[in-house]
mmCIF file of C-alpha atoms and ligand atoms in Angstrom:
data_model
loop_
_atom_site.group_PDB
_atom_site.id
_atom_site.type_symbol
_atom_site.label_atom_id
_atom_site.label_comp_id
_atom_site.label_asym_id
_atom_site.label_seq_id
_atom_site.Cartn_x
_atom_site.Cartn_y
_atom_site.Cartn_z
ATOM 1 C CA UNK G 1 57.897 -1.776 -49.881
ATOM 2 C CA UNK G 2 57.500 -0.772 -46.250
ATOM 3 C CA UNK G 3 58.811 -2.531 -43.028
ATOM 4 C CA UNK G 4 57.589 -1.901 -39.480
ATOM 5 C CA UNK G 5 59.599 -3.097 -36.935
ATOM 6 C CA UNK G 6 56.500 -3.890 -34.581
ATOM 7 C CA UNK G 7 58.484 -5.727 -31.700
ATOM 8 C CA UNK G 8 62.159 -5.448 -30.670
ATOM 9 C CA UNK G 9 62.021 -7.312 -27.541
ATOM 10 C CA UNK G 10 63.703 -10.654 -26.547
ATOM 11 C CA UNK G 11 61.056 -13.292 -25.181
ATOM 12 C CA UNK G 12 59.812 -11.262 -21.422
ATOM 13 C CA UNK G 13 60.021 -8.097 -23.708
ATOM 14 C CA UNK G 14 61.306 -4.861 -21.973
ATOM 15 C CA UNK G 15 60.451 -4.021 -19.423
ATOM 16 C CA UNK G 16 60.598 -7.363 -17.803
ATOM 17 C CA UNK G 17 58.130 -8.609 -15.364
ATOM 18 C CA UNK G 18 59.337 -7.892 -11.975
ATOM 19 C CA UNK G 19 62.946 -6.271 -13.116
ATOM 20 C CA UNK G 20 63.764 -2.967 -11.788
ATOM 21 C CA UNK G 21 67.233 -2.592 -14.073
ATOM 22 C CA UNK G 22 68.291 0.482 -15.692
ATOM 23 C CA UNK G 23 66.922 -0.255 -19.216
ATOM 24 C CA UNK G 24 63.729 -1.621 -17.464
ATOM 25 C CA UNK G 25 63.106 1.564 -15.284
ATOM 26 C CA UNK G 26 63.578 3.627 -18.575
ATOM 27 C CA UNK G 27 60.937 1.108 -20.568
ATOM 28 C CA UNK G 28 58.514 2.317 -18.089
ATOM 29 C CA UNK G 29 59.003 5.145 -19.002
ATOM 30 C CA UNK G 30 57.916 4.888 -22.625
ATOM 31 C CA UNK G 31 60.873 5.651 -24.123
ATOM 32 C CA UNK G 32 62.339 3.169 -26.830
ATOM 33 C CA UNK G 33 63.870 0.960 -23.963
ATOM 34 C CA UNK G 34 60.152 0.022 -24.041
ATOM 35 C CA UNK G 35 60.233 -3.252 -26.321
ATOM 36 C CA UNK G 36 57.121 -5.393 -27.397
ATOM 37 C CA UNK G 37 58.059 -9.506 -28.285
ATOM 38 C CA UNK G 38 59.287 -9.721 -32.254
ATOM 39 C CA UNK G 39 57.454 -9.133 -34.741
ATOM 40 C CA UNK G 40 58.424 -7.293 -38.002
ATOM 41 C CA UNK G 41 55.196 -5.628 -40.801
ATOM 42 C CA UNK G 42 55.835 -5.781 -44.052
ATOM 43 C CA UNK G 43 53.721 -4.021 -46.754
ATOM 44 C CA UNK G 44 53.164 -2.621 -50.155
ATOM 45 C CA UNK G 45 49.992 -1.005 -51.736
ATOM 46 C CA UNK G 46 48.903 -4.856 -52.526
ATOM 47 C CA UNK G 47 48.612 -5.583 -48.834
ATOM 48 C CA UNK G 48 50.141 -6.589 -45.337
ATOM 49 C CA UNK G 49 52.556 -9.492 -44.376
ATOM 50 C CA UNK G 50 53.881 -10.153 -40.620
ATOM 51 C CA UNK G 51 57.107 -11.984 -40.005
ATOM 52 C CA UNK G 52 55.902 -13.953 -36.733
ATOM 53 C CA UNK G 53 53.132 -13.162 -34.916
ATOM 54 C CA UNK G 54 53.965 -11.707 -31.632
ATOM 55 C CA UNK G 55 52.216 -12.093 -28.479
ATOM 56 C CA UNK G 56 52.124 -8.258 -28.529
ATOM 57 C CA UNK G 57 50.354 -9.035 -31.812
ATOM 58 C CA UNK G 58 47.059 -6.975 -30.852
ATOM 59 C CA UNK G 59 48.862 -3.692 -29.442
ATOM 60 C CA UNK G 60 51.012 -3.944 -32.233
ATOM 61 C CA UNK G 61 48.434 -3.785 -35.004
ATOM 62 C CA UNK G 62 46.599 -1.534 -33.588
ATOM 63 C CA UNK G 63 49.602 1.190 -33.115
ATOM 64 C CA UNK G 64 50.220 0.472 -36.879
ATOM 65 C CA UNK G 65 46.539 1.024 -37.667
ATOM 66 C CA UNK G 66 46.274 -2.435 -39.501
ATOM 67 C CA UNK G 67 42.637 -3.980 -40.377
ATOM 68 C CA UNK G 68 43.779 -6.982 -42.318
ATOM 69 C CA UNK G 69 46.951 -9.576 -42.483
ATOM 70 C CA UNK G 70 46.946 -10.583 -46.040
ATOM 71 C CA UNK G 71 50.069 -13.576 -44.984
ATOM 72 C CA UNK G 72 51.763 -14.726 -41.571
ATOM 73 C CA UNK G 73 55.212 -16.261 -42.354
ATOM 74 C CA UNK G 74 56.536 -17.969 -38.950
ATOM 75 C CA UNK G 75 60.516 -18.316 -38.553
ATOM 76 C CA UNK G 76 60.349 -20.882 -35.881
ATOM 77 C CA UNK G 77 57.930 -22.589 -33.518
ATOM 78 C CA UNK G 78 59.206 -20.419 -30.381
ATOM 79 C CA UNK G 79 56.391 -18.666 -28.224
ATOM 80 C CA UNK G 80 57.590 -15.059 -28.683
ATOM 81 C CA UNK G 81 57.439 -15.419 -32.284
ATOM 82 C CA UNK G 82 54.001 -16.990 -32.977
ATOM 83 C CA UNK G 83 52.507 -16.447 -29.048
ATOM 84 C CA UNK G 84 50.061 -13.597 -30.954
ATOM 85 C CA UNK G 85 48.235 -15.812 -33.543
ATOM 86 C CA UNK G 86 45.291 -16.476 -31.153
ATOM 87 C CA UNK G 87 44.353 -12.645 -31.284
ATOM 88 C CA UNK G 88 42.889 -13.281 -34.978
ATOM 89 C CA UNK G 89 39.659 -14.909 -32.894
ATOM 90 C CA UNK G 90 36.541 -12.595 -34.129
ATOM 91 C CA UNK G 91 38.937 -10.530 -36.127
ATOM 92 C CA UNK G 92 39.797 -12.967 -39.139
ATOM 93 C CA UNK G 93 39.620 -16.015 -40.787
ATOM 94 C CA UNK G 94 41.113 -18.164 -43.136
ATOM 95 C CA UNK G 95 44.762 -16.068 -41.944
ATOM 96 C CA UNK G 96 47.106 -17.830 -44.788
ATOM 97 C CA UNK G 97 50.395 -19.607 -42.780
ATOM 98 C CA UNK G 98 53.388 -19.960 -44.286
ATOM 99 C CA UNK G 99 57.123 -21.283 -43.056
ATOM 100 C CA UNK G 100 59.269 -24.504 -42.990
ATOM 101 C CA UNK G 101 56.567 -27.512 -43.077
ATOM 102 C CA UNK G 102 57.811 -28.638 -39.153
ATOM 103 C CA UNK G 103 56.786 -24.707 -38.271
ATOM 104 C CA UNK G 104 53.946 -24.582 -39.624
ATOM 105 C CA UNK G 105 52.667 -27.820 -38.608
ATOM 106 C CA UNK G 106 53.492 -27.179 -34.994
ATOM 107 C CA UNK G 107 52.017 -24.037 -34.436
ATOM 108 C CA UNK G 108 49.028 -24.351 -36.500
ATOM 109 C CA UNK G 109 48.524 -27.455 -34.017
ATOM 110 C CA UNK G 110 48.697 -25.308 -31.173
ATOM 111 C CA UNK G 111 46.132 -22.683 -32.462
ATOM 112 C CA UNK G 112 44.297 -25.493 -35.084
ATOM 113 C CA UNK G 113 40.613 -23.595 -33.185
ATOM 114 C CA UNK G 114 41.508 -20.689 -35.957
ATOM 115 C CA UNK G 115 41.940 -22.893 -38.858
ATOM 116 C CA UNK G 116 45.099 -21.118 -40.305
ATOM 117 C CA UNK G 117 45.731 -21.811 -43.991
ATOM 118 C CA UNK G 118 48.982 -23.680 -44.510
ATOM 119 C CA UNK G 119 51.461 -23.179 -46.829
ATOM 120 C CA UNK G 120 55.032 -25.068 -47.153
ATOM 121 C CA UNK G 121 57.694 -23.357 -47.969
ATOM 122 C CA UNK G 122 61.309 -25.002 -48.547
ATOM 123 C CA UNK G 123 64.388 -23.470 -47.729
ATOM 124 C CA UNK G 124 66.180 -21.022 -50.800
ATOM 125 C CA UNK G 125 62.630 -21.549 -52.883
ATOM 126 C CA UNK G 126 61.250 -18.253 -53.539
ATOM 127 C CA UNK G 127 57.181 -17.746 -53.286
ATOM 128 C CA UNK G 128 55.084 -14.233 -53.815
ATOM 129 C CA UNK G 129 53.171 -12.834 -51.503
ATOM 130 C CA UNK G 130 51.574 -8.838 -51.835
ATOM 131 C CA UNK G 131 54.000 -8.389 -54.402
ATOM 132 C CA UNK G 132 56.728 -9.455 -53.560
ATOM 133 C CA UNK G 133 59.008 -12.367 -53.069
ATOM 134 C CA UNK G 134 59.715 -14.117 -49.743
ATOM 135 C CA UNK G 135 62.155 -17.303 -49.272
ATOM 136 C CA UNK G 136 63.524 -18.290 -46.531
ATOM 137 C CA UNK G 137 67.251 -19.414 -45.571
ATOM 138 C CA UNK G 138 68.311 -21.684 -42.694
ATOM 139 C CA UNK G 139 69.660 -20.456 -39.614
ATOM 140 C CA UNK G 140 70.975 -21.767 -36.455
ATOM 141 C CA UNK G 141 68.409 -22.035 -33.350
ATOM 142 C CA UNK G 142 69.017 -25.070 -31.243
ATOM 143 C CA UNK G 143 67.245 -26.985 -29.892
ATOM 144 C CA UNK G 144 64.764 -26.110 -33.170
ATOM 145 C CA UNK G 145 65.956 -28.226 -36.150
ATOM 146 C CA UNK G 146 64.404 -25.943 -38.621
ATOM 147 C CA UNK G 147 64.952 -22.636 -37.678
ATOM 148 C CA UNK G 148 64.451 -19.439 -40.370
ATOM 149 C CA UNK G 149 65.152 -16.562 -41.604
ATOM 150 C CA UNK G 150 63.835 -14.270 -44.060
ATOM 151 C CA UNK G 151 64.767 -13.166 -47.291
ATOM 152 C CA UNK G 152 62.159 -10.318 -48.934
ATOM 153 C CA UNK G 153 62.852 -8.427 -52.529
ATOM 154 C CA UNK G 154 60.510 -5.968 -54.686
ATOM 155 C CA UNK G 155 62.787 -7.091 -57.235
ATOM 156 C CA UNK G 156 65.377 -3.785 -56.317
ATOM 157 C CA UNK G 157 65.793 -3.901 -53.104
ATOM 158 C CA UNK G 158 66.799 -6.697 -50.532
ATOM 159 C CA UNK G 159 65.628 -7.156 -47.115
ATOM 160 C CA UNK G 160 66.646 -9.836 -44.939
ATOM 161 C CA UNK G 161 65.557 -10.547 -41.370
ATOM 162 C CA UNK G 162 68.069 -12.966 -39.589
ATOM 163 C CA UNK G 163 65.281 -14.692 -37.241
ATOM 164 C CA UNK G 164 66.421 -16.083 -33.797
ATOM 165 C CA UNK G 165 70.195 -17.345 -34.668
ATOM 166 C CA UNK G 166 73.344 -18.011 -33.808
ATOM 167 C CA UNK G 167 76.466 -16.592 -35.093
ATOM 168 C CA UNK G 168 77.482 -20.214 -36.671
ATOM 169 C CA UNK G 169 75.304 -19.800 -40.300
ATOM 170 C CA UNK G 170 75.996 -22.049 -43.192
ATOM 171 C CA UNK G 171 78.024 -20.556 -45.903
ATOM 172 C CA UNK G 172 74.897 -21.816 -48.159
ATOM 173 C CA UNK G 173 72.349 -19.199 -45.889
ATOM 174 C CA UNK G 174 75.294 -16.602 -45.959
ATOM 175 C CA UNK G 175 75.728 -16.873 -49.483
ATOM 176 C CA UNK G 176 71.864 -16.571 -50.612
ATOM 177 C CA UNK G 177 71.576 -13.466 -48.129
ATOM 178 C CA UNK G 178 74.901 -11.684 -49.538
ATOM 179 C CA UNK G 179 74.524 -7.405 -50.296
ATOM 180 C CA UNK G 180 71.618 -6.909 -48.753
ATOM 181 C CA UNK G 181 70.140 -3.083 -48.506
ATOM 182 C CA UNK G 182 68.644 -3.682 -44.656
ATOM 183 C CA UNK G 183 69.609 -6.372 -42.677
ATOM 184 C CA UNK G 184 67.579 -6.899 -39.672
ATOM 185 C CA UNK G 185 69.441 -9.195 -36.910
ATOM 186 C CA UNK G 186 68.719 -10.982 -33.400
ATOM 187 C CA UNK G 187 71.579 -9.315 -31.114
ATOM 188 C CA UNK G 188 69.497 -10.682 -27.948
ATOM 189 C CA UNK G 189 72.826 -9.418 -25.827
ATOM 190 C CA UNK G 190 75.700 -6.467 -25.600
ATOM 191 C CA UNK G 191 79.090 -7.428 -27.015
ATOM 192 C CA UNK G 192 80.620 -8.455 -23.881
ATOM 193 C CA UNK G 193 78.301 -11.093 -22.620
ATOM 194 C CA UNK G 194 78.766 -14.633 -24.251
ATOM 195 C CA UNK G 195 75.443 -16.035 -25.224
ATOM 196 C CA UNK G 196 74.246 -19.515 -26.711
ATOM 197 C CA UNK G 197 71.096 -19.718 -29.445
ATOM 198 C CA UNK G 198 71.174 -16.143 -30.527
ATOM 199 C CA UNK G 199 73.918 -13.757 -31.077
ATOM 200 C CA UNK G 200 75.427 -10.564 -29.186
ATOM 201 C CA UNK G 201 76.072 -7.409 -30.718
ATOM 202 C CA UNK G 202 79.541 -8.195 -31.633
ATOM 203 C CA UNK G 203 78.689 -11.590 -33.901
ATOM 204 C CA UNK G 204 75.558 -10.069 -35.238
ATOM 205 C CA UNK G 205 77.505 -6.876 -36.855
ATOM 206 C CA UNK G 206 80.402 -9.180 -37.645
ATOM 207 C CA UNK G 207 77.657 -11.189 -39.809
ATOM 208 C CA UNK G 208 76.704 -7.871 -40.989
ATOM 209 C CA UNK G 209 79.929 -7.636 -42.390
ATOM 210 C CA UNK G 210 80.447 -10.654 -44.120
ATOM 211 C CA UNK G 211 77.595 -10.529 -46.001
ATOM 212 C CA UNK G 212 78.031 -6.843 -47.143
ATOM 213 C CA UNK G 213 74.836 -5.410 -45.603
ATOM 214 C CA UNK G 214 74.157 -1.470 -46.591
ATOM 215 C CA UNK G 215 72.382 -0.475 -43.420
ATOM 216 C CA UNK G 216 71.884 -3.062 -40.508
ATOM 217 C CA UNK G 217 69.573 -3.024 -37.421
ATOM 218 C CA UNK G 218 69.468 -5.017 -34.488
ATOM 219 C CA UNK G 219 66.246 -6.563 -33.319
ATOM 220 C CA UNK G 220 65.389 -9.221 -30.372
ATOM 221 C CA UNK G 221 66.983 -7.443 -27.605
ATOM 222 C CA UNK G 222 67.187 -8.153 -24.246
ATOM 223 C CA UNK G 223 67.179 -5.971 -20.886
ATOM 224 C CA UNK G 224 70.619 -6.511 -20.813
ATOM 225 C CA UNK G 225 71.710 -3.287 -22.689
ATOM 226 C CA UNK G 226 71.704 -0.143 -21.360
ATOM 227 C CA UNK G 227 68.840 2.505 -21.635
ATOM 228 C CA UNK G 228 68.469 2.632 -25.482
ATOM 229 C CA UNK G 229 69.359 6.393 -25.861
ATOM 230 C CA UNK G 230 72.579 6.274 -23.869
ATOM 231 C CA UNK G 231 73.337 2.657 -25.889
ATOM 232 C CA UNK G 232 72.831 3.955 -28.642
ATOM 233 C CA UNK G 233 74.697 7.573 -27.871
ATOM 234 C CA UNK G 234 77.740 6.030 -26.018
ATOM 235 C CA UNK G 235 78.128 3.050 -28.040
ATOM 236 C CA UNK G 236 76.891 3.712 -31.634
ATOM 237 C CA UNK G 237 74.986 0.740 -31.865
ATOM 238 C CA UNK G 238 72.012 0.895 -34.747
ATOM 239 C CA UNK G 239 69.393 -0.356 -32.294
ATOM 240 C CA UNK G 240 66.034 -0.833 -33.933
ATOM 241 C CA UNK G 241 62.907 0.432 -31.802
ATOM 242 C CA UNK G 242 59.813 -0.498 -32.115
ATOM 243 C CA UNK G 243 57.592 1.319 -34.091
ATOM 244 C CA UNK G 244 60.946 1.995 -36.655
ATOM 245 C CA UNK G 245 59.815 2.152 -40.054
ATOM 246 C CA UNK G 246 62.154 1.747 -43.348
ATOM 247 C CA UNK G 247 60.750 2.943 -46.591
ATOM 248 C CA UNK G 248 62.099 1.248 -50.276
ATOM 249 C CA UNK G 249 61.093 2.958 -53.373
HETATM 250 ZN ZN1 ZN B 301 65.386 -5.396 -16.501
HETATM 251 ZN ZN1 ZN B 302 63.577 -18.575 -30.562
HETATM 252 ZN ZN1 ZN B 303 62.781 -15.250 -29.940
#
């Protein structure tokens, strides 16, 4: 199992239009300030899933050099996360959907000219895709009243991508997701800025924490951090990047 962290922006991605900050100023750059909308590739030698489809979603498959999209598994019906979909037009059909019935429903509404195959998936029920097995857990996302996360194992190792969240998870999610071996997590802002819907660096490693995660990265981040080099040099924060890759034999 592979996973591609294709986009680690927040919803304007990094740079943001118009912004002349510090991190922004380095994003033009090209450096790893430089942060596409989220959007996380998973694959094995069976084939290619994305976890939401980001409106970065053409740049971002073509950087990773992918052809085909074998499953699209949308955590919530927010435009950053499924903004993309509409770039499958002349490039595929029949593009299988799957998340929490209200997701799907809603989205594949909004891009029903594609005809996206829709599959239902309930909260802490496992299904296979490539492979593997997906579920997802509920998370906290207001004013969304089924918001997701992501729980992937190869049957060794455990993945689990947090989605857009607040700090405040059930004990239920927090207890399916316990020990995982990467934990991916929205930390949209630095520690010291209070934030509602998602969570900052602080809550997201505390989570972390809790739940025993081996390695954690943070994903979904905002302008509001410094350049990512200097963050990550002067603060020690795991920042993901996009384009970060994490192998699992
Ligand atoms: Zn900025
Ligand atoms: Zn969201
Ligand atoms: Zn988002």
């Amino acid at each position: 199992m592979k996973i591609t962290l294709l986009g680690t922006g927040d919803a304007p991605g990094t740079p943001e239009i118009g912004c002349s900050c510090a991190a922004c100023a380095d994003a033009k750059n090209g450096t790893k300030s430089n942060r596409t909308r989220f959007s996380i590739l998973v694959q094995t030698e069976q084939g290619n899933v994305l976890v939401d489809t980001s409106p970065d979603m053409r740049i971002q498959l073509l950087r990773a050099n992918i052809g085909h999209i074998d499953g699209v598994i949308w955590t919530h019906g927010h435009y950053d996360h499924y903004g993309g979909f509409p770039e499958f037009y002349r490039i595929q059909r029949e593009v299988h959907v799957y998340g929490y019935p209200e997701t799907v429903d809603y989205i594949s509404e909004m891009v029903h000219f594609l005809e996206p195959v829709k599959h239902y998936a309930n909260f802490y029920e496992p299904f296979s895709l490539i492979g593997l097995e997906f579920s997802l857990f509920e998370v906290v996302h207001p004013p969304e009243t089924h918001p997701a996360g992501v729980m992937i194992s190869d049957g060794k190792n455990k993945v689990v991508i947090s989605g857009d969240s607040e700090k405040d998870i059930s004990e239920k999610s927090l207890e399916y997701i316990q020990n995982p071996d990467l934990f991916i997590v929205d930390a949209i802002v630095p520690a010291h800025m209070e934030v509602n819907k998602h969570m900052n660096s602080k809550q997201a490693l505390e989570i972390a924490e809790k739940i025993r995660a081996k390695r954690t990265v943070l994903t979904h981040l905002g302008h509001f951090y410094k350049p990512h080099d200097i963050e990550v040099k002067e603060n020690k924060l795991p920042l993901g990047y996009d384009g970060m890759e994490f192998e699992f034999e």
